[in-house]
Short mmCIF file of C-alpha atoms in Angstrom, two decimals:
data_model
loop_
_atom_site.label_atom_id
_atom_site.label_comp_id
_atom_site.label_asym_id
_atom_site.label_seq_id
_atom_site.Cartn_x
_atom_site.Cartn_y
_atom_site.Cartn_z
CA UNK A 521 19.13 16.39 -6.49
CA UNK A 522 17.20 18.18 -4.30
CA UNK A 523 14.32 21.41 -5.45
CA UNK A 524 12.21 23.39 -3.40
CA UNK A 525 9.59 23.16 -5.74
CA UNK A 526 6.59 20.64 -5.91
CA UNK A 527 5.96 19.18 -9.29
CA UNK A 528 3.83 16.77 -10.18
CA UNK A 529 5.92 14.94 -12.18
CA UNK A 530 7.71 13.47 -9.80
CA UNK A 531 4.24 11.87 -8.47
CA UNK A 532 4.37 8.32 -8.84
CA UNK A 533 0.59 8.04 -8.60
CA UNK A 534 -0.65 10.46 -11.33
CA UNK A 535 2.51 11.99 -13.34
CA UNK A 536 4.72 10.44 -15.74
CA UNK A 537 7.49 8.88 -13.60
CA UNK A 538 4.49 6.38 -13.31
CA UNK A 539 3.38 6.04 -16.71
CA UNK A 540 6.79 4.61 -16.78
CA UNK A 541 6.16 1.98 -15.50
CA UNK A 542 4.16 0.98 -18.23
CA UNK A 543 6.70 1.67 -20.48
CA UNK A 544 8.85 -0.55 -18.78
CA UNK A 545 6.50 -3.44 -18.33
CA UNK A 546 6.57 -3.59 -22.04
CA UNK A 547 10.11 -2.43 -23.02
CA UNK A 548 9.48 0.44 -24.60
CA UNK A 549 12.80 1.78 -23.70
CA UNK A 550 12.40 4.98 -25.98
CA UNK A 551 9.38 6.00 -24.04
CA UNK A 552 9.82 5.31 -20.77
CA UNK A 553 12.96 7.71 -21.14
CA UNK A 554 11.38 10.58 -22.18
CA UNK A 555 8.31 9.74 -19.39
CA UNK A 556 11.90 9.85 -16.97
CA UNK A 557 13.08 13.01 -18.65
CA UNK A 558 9.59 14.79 -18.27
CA UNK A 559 9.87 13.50 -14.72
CA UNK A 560 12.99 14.95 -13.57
CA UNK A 561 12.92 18.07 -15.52
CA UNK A 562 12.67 20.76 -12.66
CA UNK A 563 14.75 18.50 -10.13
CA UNK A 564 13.87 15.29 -8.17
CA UNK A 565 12.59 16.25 -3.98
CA UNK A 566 14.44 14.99 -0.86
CA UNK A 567 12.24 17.31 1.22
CA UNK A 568 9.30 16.00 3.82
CA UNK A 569 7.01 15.85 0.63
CA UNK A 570 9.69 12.55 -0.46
CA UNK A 571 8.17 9.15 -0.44
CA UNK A 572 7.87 5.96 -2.15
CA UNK A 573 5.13 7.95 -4.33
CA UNK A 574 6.89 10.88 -4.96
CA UNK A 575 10.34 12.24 -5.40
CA UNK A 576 13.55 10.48 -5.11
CA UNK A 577 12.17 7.39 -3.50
CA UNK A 578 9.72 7.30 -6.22
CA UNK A 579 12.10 7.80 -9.00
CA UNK A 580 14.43 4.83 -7.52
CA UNK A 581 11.37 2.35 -7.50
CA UNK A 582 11.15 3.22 -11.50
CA UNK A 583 14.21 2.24 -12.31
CA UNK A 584 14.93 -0.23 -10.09
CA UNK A 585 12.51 -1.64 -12.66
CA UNK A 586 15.15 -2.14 -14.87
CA UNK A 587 18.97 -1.81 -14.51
CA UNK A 588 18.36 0.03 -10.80
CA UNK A 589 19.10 3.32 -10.19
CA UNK A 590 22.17 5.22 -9.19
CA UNK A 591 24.22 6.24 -6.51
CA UNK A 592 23.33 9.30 -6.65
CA UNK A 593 19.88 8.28 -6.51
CA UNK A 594 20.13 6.25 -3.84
CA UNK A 595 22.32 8.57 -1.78
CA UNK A 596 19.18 11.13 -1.93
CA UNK A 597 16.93 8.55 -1.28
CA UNK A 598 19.18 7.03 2.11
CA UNK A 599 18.91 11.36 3.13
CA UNK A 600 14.93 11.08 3.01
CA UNK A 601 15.05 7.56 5.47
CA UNK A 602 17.62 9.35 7.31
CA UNK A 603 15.45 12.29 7.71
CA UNK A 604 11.97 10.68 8.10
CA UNK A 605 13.57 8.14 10.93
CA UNK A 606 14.51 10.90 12.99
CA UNK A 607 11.32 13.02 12.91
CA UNK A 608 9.58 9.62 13.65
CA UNK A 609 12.29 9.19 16.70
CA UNK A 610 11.55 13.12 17.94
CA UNK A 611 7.77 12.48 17.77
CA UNK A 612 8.37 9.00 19.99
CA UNK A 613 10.39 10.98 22.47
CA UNK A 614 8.05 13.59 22.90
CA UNK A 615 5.65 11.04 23.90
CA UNK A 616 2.99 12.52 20.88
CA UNK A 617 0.74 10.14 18.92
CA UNK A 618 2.06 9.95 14.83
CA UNK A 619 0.29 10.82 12.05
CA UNK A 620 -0.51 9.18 8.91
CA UNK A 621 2.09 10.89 6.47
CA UNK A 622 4.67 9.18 9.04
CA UNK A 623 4.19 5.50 8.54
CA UNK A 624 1.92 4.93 6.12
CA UNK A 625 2.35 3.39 2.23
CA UNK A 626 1.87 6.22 0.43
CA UNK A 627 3.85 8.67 2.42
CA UNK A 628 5.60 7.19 4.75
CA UNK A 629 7.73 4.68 6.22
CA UNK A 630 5.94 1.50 5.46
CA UNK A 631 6.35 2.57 1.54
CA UNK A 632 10.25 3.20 2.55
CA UNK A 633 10.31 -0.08 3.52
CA UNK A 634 8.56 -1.47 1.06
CA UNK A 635 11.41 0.26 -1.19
CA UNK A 636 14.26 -0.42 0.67
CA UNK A 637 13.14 -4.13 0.58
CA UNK A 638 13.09 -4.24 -3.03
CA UNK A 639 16.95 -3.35 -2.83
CA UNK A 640 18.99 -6.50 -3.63
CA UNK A 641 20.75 -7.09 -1.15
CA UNK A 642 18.14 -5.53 1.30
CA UNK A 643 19.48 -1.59 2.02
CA UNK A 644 21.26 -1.58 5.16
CA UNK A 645 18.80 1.11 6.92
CA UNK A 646 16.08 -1.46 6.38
CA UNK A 647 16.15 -2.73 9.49
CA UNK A 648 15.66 0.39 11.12
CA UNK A 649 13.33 1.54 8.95
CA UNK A 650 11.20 -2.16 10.03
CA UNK A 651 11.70 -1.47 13.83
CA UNK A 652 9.99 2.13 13.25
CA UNK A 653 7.03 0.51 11.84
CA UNK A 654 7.43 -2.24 14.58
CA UNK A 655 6.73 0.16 17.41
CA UNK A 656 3.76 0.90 16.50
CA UNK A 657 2.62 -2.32 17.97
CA UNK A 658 3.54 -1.00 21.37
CA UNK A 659 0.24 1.22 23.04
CA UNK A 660 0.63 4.58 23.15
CA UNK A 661 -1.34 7.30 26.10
CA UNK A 662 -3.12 9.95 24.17
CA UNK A 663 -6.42 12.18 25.27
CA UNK A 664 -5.60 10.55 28.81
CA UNK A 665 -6.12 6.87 27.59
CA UNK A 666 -3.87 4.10 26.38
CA UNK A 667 -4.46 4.22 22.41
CA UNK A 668 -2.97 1.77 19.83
CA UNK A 669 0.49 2.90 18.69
CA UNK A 670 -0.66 3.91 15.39
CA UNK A 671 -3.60 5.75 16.10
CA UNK A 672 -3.74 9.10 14.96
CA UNK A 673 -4.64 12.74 16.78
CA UNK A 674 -6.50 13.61 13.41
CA UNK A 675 -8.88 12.12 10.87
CA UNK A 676 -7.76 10.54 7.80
CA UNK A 677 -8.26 13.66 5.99
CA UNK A 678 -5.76 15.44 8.48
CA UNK A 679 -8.33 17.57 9.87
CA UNK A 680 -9.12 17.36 13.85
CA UNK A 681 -11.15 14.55 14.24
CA UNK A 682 -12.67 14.49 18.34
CA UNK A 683 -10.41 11.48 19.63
CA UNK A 684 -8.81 11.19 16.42
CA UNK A 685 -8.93 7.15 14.46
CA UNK A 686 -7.36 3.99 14.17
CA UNK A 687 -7.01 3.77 10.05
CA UNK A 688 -7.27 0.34 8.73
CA UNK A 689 -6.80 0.40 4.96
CA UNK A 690 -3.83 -0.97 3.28
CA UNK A 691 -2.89 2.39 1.10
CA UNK A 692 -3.25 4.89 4.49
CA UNK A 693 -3.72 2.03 7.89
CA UNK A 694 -2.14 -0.32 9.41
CA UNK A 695 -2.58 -3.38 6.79
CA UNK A 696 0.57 -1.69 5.29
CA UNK A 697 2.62 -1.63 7.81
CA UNK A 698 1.16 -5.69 8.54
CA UNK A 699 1.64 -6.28 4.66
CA UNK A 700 5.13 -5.03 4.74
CA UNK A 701 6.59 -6.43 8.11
CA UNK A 702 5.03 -9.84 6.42
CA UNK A 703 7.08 -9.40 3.22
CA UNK A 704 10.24 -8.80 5.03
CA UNK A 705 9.60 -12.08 7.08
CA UNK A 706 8.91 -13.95 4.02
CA UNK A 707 12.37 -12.76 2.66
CA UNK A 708 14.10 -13.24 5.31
CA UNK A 709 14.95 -9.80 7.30
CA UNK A 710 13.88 -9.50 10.68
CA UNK A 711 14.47 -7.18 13.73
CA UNK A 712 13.67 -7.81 17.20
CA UNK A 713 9.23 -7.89 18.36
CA UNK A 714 8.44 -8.24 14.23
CA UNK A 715 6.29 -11.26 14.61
CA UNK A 716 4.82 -9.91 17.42
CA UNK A 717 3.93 -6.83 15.86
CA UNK A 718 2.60 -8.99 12.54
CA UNK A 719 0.29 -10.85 15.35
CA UNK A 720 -0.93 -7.55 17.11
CA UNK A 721 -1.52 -5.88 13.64
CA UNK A 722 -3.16 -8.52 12.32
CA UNK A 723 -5.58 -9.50 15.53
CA UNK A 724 -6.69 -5.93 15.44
CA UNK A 725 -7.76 -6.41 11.94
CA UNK A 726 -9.35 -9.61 12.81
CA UNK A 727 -11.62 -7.02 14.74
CA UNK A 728 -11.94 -3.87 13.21
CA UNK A 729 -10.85 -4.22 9.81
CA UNK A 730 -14.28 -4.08 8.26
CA UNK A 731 -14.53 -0.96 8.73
CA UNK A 732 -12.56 1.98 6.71
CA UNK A 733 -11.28 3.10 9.82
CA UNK A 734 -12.01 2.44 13.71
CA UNK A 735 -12.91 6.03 16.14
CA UNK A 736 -12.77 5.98 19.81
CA UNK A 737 -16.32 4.85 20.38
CA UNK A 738 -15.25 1.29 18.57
CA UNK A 739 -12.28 1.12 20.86
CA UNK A 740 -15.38 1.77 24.12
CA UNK A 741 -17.44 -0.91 22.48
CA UNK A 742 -18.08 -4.06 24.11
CA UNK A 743 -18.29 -5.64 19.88
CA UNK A 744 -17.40 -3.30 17.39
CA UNK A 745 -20.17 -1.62 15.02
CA UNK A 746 -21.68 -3.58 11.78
CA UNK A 747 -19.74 -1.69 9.42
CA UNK A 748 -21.73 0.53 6.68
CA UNK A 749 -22.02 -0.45 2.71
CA UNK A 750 -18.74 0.91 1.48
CA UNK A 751 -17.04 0.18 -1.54
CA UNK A 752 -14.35 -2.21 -1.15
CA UNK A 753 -11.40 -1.88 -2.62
CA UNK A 754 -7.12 -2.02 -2.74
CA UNK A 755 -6.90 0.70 -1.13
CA UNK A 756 -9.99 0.91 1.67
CA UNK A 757 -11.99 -1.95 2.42
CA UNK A 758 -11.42 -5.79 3.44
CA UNK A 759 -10.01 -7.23 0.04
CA UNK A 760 -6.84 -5.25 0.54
CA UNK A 761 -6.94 -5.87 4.61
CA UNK A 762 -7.35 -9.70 3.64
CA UNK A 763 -4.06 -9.45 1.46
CA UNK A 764 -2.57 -8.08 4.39
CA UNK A 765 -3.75 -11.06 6.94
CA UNK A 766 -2.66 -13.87 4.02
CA UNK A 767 0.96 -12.44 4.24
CA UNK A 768 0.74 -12.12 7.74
CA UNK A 769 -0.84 -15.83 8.19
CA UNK A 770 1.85 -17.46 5.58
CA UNK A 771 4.73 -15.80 7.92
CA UNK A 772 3.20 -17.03 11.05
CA UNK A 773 2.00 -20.40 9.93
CA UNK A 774 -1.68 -19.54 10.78
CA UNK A 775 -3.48 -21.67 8.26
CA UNK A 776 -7.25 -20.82 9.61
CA UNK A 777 -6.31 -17.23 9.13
CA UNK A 778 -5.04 -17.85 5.58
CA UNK A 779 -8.48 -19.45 5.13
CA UNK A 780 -10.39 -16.98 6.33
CA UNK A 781 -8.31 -14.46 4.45
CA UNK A 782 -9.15 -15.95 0.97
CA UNK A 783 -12.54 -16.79 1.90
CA UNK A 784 -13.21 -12.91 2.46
CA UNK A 785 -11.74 -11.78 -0.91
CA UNK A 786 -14.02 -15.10 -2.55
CA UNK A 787 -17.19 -13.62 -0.80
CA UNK A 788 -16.62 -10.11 -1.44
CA UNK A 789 -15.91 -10.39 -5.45
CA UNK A 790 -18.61 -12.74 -6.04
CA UNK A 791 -21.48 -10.64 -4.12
CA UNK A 792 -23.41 -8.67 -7.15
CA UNK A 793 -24.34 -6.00 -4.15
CA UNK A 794 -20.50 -5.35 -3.22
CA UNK A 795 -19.15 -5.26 -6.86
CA UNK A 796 -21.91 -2.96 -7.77
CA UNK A 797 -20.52 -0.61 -5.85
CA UNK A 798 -17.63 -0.34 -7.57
CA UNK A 799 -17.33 2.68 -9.99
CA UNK A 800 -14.45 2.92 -11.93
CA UNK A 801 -10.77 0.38 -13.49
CA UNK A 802 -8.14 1.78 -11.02
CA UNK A 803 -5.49 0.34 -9.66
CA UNK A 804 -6.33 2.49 -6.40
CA UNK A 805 -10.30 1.59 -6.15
CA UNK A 806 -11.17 -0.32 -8.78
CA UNK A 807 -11.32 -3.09 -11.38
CA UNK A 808 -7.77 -3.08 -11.33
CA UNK A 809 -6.59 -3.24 -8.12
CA UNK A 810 -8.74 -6.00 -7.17
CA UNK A 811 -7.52 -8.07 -10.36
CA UNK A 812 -3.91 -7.26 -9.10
CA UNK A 813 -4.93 -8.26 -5.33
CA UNK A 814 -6.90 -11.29 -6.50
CA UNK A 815 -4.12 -12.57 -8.70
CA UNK A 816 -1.49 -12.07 -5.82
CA UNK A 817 -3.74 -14.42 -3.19
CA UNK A 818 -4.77 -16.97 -5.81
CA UNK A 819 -0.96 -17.54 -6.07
CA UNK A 820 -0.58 -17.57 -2.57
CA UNK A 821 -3.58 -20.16 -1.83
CA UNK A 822 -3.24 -23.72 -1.71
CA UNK A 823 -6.74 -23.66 -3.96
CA UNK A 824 -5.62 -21.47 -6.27
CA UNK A 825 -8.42 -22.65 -8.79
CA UNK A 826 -11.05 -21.48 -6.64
CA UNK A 827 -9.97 -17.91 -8.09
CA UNK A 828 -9.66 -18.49 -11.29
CA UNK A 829 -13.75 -17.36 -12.18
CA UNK A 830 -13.30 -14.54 -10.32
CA UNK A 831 -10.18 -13.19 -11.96
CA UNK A 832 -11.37 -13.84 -15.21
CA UNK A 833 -14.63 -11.45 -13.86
CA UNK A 834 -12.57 -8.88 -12.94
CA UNK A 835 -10.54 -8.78 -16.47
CA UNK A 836 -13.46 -9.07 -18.51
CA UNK A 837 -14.61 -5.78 -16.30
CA UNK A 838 -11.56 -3.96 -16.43
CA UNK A 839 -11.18 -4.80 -20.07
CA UNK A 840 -14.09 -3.29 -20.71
CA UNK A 841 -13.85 0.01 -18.86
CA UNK A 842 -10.28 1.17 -18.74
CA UNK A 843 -9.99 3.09 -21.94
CA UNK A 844 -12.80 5.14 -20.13
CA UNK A 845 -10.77 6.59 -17.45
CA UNK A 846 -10.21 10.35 -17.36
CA UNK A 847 -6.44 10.11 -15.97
CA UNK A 848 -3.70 8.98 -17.71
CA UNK A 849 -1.40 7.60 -14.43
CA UNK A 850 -0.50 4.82 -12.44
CA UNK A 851 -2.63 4.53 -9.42
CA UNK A 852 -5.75 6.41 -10.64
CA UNK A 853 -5.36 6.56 -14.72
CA UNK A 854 -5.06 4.30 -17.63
CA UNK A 855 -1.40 3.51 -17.65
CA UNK A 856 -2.44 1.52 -14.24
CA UNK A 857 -5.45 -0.18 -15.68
CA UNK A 858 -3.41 -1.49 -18.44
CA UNK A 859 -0.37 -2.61 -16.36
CA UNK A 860 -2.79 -4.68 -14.50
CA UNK A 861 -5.07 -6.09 -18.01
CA UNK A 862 -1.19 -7.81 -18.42
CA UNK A 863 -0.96 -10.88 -16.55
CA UNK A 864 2.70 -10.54 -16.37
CA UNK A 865 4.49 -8.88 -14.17
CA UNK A 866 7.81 -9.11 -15.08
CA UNK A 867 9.52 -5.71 -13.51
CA UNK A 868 7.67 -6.25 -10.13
CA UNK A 869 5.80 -3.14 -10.17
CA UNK A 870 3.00 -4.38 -8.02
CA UNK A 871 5.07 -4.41 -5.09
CA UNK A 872 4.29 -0.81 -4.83
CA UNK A 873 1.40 -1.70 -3.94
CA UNK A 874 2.43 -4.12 -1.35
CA UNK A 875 0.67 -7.48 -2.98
CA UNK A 876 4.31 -9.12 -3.55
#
């Protein structure tokens, strides 16, 4: 199972073990094999680059699409939890703030989880897996101050960042680990401080999460900054965050934060300003994520009508614009875009992205 090499096939995001997910979507057995085939070619990675976008893990989401992988798969993939637990156990005992590629979706633990979760029954390391993600709840002392538990030495870009950030988005901050801790609730697994943590994750949000990602100087301010015209998106932004809070407000029984949840994603896709600054039909930053998103809260809100001009918006756009994109993958190509024109979603690929 395991390579020393790096392909790219064996990226869920951009390579073919995500254009089959299309295939599957649709049935197109023949196809999706040989997308599988090209995928696994030069070997399948177990190593630190392993993740629910990439590698084993990635290759087990694909077909648990379908009939579910195999042992062997899921052997390799219960090695990488193994492995990433313990790094994330050395890194607590040492006392050292984590980074990114520990916990977050697309690299780390939270998109374990979110795998492991999708296991029927639920994988036994699960719960493990849901307390790692669970201390980061607890404060953490780092540059000779008490930080949040998830904040992060460097910048999102791993480079030094001077008193490092606080990332918010639901693809690299803490709305995944909030989005997934929320879906495990919902289904019924639970380890000891998880509602807690879903509280403390999500009141942070209710604070910072306009912004991309919070520095030190929002932690010293008395109110945190007006945040700066960004695009808003799946993966950065407040329509993804607000995903997040639903889930978290459906587990807890918050119904004002449920409101204010869908009232966000409401405002943001029906502001001509804010949807101009969307460029492009991915599932990642674009038309297509937000259709996905949108879809997911309208299903979750007692007004679910209230969404229906807005989805219908968002089609028309991405049906319009998709054939455009450069990229023929998953997250950032055209084999996303058209998983998400299909109202169906029969295979439950979205949960990758943590909307179900």
């Amino acid at each position: 199972m395991t390579t020393t090499t790096v392909p790219r096939t064996q990226d869920l995001s951009e390579g073919p073990l995500g254009m089959a997910l299309l295939d599957l979507e649709r049935r197109n057995l023949a196809t999706a094999r040989r997308h599988l085939a090209q995928a696994t070619a030069r070997g399948v990675s177990t190593g630190s680059n392993a993740s629910l976008f990439h590698g084993a893990p990635a290759l087990e989401f694909v077909l648990a699409r379908v009939h579910g992988a195999g042992d062997d798969v899921r052997s390799a993939v219960d090695r990488v939890v193994d492995a990433r637990l313990a790094a994330a156990h050395r890194r607590q005992a040492a006392g050292a703030l984590p980074h990114l590629t520990e916990w977050d979706l697309i690299r780390g633990l939270t998109g374990l989880a979110a795998l492991l979760l999708s296991r029927q029954p639920p994988a036994p390391r699960l719960p493990d897996v849901l307390a790692c993600l669970v201390s980061l709840a607890h404060p953490a002392r780092g540059d000779g101050r008490m930080l949040p538990g998830w904040w992060s030495a460097v910048g999102p870009d791993g480079k030094e960042m001077a008193g490092g950030h606080g990332n918010n988005g639901m693809a690299h901050g803490i709305a995944g680990p909030l989005a997934v801790l929320s879906l495990a609730l919902r289904a019924g697994v639970s380890v000891p401080g998880q509602e807690e943590a879903v509280g403390t994750f999500a009141t942070w949000l209710d604070r910072h999460g306009v912004h991309y990602w919070s520095t030190t100087a929002h932690l010293d301010a008395e109110q945190p900054p007006a945040s700066e015209p960004a695009r808003q998106s799946w993966c950065y932004g407040q329509p993804g965050i607000a995903r997040a809070q639903q889930l978290a407000a459906l587990v807890l029984g918050d119904p004002a934060r449920r409101q204010a949840a869908e009232d966000t994603v409401a405002t943001i896709l029906t502001d001509p300003l804010r949807l101009a600054r969307i460029t492009d039909s991915t599932l990642c930053h674009g038309w297509a994520g937000l259709l996905m998103l949108t879809r997911a809260v309208a299903a979750d809100s007692p007004a679910p009508d209230r969404f229906t001009p807005i989805i219908q918006d968002l089609h028309r756009r991405l049906a319009i614009s998709w054939e455009h994109l450069p990229k023929p993958g998953f997250m950032e190509g055209r084999a996303g875009a058209q998983l998400a024109l299909q109202a169906a979603d029969t295979t439950g690929w979205s949960r990758a992205l943590l909307l179900t």
